[in-house]
mmCIF file of C-alpha atoms in Angstrom:
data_model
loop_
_atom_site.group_PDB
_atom_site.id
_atom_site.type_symbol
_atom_site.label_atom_id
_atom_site.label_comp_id
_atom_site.label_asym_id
_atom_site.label_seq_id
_atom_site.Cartn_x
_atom_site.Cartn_y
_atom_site.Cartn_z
ATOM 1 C CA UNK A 36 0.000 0.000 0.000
ATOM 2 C CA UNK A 37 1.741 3.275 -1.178
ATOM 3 C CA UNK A 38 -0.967 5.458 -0.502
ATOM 4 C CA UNK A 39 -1.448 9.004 1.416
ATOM 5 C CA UNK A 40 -5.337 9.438 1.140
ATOM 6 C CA UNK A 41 -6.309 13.035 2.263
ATOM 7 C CA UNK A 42 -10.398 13.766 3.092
ATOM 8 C CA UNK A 43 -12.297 15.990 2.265
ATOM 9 C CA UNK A 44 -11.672 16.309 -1.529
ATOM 10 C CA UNK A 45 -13.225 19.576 -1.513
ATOM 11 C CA UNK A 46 -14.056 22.261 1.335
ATOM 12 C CA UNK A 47 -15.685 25.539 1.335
ATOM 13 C CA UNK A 48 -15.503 27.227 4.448
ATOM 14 C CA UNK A 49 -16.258 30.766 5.896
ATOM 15 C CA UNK A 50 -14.212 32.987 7.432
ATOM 16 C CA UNK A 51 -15.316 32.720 11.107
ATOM 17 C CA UNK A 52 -15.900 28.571 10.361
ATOM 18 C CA UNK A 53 -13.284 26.352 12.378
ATOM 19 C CA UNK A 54 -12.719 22.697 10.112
ATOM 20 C CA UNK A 55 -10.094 20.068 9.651
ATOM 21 C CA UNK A 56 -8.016 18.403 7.057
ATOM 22 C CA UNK A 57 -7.156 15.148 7.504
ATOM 23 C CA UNK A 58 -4.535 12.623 5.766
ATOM 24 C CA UNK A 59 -3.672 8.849 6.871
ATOM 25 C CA UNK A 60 -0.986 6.736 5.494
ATOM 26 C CA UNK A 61 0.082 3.228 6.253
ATOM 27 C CA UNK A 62 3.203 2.563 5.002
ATOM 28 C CA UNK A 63 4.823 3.321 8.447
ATOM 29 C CA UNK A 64 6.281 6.470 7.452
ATOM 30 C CA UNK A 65 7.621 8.113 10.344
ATOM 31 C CA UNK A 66 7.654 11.892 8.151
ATOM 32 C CA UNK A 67 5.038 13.422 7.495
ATOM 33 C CA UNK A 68 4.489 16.958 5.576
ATOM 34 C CA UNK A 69 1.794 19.582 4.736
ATOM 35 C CA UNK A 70 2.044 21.597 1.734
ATOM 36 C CA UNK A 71 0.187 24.783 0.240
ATOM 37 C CA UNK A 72 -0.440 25.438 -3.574
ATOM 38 C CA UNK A 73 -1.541 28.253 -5.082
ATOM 39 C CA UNK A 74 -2.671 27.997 -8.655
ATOM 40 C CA UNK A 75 -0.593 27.878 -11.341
ATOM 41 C CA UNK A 76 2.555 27.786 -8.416
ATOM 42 C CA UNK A 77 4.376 25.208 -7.089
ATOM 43 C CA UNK A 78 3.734 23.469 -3.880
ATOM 44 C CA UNK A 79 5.023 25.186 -0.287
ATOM 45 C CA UNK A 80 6.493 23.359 2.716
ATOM 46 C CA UNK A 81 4.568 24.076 5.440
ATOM 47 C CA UNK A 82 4.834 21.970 8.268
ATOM 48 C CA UNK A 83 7.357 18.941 8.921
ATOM 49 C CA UNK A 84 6.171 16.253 11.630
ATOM 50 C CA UNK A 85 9.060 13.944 12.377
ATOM 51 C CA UNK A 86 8.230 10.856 14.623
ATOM 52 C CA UNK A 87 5.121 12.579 15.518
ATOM 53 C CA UNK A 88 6.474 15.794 16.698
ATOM 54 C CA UNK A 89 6.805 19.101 14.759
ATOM 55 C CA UNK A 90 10.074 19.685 13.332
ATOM 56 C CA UNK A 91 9.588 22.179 10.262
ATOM 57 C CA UNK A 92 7.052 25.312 10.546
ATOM 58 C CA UNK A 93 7.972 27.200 7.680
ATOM 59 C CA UNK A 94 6.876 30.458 9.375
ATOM 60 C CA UNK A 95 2.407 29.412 8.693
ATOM 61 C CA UNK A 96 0.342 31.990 10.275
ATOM 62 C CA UNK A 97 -1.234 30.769 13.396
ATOM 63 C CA UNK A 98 -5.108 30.033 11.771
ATOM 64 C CA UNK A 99 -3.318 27.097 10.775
ATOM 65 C CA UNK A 100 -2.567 24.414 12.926
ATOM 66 C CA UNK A 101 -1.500 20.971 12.554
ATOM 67 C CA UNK A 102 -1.694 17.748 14.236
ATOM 68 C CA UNK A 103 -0.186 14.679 14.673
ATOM 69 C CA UNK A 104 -2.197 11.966 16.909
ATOM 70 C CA UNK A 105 -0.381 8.949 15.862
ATOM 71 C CA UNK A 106 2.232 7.656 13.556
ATOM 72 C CA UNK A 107 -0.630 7.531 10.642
ATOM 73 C CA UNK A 108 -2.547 10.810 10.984
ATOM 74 C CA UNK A 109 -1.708 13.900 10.244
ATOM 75 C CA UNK A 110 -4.302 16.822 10.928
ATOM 76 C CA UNK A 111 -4.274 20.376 9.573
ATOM 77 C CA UNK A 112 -7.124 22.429 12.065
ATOM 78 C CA UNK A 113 -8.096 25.429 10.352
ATOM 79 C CA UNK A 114 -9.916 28.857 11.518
ATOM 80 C CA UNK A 115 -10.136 32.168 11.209
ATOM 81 C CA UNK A 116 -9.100 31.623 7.207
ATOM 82 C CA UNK A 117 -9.093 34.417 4.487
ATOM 83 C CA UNK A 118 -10.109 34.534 1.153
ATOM 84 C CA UNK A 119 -6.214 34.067 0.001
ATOM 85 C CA UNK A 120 -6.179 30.920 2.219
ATOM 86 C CA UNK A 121 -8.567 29.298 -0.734
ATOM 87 C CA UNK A 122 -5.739 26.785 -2.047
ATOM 88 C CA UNK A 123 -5.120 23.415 -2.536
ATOM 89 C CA UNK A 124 -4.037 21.595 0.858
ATOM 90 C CA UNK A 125 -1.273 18.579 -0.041
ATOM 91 C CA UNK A 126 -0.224 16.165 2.064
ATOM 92 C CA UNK A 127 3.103 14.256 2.099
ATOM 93 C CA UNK A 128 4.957 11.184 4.154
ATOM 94 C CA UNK A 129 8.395 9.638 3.785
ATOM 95 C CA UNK A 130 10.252 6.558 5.122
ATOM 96 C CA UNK A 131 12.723 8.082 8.209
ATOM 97 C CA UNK A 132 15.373 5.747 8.874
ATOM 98 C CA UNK A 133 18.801 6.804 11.126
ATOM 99 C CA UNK A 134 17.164 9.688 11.228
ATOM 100 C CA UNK A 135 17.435 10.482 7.449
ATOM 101 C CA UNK A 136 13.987 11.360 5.134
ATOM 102 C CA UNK A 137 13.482 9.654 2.038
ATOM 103 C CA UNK A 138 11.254 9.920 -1.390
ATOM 104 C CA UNK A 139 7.767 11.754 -0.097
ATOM 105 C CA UNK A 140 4.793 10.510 -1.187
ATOM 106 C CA UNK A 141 1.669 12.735 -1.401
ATOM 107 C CA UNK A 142 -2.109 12.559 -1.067
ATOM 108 C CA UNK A 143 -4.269 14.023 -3.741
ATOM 109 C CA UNK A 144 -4.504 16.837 -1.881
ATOM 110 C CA UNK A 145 -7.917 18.752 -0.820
ATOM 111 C CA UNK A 146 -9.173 21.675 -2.307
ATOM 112 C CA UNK A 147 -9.908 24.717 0.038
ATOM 113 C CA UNK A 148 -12.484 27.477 -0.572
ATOM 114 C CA UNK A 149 -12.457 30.079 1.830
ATOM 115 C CA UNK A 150 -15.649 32.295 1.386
ATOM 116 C CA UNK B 894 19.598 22.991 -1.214
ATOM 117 C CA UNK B 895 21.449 24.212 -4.439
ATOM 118 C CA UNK B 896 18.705 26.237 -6.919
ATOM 119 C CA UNK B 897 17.552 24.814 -10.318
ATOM 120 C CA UNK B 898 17.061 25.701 -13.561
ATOM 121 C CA UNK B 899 14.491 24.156 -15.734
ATOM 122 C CA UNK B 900 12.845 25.479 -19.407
ATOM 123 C CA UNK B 901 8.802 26.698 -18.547
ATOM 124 C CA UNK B 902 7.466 24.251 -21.401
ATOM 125 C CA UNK B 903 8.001 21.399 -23.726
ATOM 126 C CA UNK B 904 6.183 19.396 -26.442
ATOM 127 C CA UNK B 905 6.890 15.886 -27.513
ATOM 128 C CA UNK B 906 5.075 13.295 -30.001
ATOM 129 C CA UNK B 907 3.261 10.560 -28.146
ATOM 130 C CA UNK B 908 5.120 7.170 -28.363
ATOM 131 C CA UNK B 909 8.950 9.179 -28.904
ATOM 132 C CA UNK B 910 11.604 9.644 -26.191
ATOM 133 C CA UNK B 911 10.987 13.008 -23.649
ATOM 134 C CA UNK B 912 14.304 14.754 -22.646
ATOM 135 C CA UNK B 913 13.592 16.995 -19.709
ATOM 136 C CA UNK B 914 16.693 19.172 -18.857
ATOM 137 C CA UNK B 915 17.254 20.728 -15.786
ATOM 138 C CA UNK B 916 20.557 22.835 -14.296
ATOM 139 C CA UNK B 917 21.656 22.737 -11.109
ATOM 140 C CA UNK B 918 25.253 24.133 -11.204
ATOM 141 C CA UNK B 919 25.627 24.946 -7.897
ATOM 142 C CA UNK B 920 25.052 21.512 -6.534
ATOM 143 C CA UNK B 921 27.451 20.700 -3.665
ATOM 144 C CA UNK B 922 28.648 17.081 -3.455
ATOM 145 C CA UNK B 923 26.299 15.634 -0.578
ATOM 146 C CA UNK B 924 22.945 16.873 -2.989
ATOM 147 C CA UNK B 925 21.019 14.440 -4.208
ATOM 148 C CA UNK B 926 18.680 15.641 -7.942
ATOM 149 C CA UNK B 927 15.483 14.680 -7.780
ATOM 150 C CA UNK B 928 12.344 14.110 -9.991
ATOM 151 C CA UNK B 929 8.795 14.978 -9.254
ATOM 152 C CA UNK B 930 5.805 15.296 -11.704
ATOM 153 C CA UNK B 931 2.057 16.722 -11.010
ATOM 154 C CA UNK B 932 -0.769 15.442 -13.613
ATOM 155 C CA UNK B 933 -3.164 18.069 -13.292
ATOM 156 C CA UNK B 934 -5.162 18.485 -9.950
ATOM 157 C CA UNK B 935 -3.698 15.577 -8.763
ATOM 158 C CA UNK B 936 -0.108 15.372 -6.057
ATOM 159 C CA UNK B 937 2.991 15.489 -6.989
ATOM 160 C CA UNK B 938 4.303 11.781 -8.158
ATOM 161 C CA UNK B 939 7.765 10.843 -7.184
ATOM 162 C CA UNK B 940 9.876 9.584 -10.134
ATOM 163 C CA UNK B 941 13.473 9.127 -9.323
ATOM 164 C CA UNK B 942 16.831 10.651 -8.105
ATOM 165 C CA UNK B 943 19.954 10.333 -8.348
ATOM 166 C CA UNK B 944 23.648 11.440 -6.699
ATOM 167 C CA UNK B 945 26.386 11.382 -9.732
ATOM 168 C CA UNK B 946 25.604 7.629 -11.246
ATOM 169 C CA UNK B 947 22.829 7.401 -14.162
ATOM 170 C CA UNK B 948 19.757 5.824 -12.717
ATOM 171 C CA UNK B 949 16.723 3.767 -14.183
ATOM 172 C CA UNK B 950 13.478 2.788 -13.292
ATOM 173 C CA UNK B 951 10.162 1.561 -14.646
ATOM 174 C CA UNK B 952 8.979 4.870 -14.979
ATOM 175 C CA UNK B 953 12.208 7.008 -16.198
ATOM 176 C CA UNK B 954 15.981 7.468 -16.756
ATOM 177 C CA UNK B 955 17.837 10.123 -15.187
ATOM 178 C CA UNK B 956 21.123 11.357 -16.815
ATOM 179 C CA UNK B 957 23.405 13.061 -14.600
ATOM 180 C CA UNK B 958 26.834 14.962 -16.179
ATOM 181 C CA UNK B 959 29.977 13.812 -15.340
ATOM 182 C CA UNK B 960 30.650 17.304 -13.667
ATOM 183 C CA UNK B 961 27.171 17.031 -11.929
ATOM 184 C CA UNK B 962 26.050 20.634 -13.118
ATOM 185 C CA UNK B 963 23.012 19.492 -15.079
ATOM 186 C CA UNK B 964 20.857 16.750 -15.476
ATOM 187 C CA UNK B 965 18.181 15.117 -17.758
ATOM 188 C CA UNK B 966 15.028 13.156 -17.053
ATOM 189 C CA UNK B 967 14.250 10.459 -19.976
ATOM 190 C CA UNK B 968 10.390 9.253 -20.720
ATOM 191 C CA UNK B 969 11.275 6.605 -23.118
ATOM 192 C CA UNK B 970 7.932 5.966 -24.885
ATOM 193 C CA UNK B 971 5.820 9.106 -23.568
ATOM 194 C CA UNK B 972 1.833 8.487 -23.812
ATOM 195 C CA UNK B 973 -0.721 11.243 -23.569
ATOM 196 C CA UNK B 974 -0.835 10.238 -19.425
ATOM 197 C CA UNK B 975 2.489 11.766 -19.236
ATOM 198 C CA UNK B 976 1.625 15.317 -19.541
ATOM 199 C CA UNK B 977 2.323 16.777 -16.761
ATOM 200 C CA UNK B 978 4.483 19.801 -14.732
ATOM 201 C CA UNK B 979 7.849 17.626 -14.192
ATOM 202 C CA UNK B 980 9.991 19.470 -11.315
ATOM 203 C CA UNK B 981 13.501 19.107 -11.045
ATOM 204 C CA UNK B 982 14.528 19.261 -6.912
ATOM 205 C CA UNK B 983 18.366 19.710 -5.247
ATOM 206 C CA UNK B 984 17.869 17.844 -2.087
ATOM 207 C CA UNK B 985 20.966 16.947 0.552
ATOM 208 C CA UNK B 986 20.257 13.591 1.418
ATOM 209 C CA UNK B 987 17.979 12.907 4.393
ATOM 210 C CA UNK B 988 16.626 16.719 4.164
ATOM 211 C CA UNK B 989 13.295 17.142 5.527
ATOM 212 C CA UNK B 990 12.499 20.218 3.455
ATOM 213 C CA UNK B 991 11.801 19.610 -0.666
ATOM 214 C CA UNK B 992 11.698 22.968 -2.230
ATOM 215 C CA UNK B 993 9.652 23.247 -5.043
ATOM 216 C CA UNK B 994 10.759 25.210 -8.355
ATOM 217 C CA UNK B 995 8.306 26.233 -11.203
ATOM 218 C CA UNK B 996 8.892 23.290 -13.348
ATOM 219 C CA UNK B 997 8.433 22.379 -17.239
ATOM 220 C CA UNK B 998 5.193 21.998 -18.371
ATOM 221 C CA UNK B 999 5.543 18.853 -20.381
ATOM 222 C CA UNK B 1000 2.539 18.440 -23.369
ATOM 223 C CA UNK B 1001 2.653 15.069 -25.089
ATOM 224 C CA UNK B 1002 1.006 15.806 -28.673
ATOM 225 C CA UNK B 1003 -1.057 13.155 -30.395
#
């Protein structure tokens, strides 16, 4: 099983709503990554969990906030979101072995509307 | 990670060879190249990577120069499935972070 599945496909959301992306994986990655594209842009890092703790926050405002509950799951708890928030969300896991990250693998990623 | 340099589009003829180049000539000797393509609306794909030997897999080639400056990514048989935005990455091994360029916009023609 090589597969990052990310739910929902598709979210619109209002400004004062509070909702959640979520992505599983079962390959017992120990890396896991969210990513933000704009369109017509190339993906952006935005968070790095590493063994279930945050190791990377590439600077995301804090109406973004990510979770990781277990070794599979990887949450991204939104609120508070503008209209330039509307993006799609992408998430990502990699092997970790002596510590090192491999190859990512990524989710089909869910596509944000903020109204 | 060293920065890369890769044309905004290409065209090739369905069932002929695709030649993506990319440059990377400040790569420093620990960086691996890598090779990631995104089929429209869909995530990014891993292909391959490589350190300083040529590499193959089921999916592509990847030619890297002796001097490790530039690289290029070989579809051998392209179909119309492999249109796609094919990113060329400078990664140190183990990194955690995988930064993104703008890509080439490959179009496989009929």
């Amino acid at each position: 099983d090589t597969e990052v599945t990310q739910t929902p496909k598709h979210l619109v959301m209002g400004m004062t709503n509070k909702k959640s992306l979520k992505c599983e994986q079962h390959m017992g990655h120990r890396a896991m990554y969210w990513y933000k594209q704009k369109a017509k842009k190339p993906p952006e890092l935005m968070f790095v969990y590493s063994y279930e703790k945050l190791s990377i926050n590439e600077s995301v405002p804090s109406r973004f906030s990510p979770e990781c509950p277990n070794s599979s799951l990887l949450n991204l708890h939104l609120h508070a979101l503008q209209p330039e928030d509307s993006a799609l969300y992408l998430c990502a896991s990699s092997r970790k072995d002596m510590g090192l990250s491999y190859e990512q693998y990524f989710g089909p990623g869910t596509r944000l509307t903020v109204t | 990670d060293a920065k890369t340099t890769q044309p905004p589009s290409m065209d090739c003829a369905e069932g002929r060879a695709a030649n993506l180049p990319c440059n990377h000539s400040t790569i420093s000797g620990n960086e691996y190249v890598y090779w990631y393509r995104q089929i429209h609306s869909q995530g990014p794909q891993y292909i391959i990577h490589g350190l300083k030997n040529n590499e193959t897999n089921e999916m592509a080639s990847l030619i890297i120069t002796e001097d490790r400056k530039s690289s290029t990514l070989i579809l051998p048989h392209a179909t119309l499935r492999d249109t796609a935005v094919y990113y060329c990455i400078v990664r140190g091994f183990g990194n955690e972070k995988l930064t993104f360029g703008t890509g080439t916009r490959l179009t496989i023609i009929p």
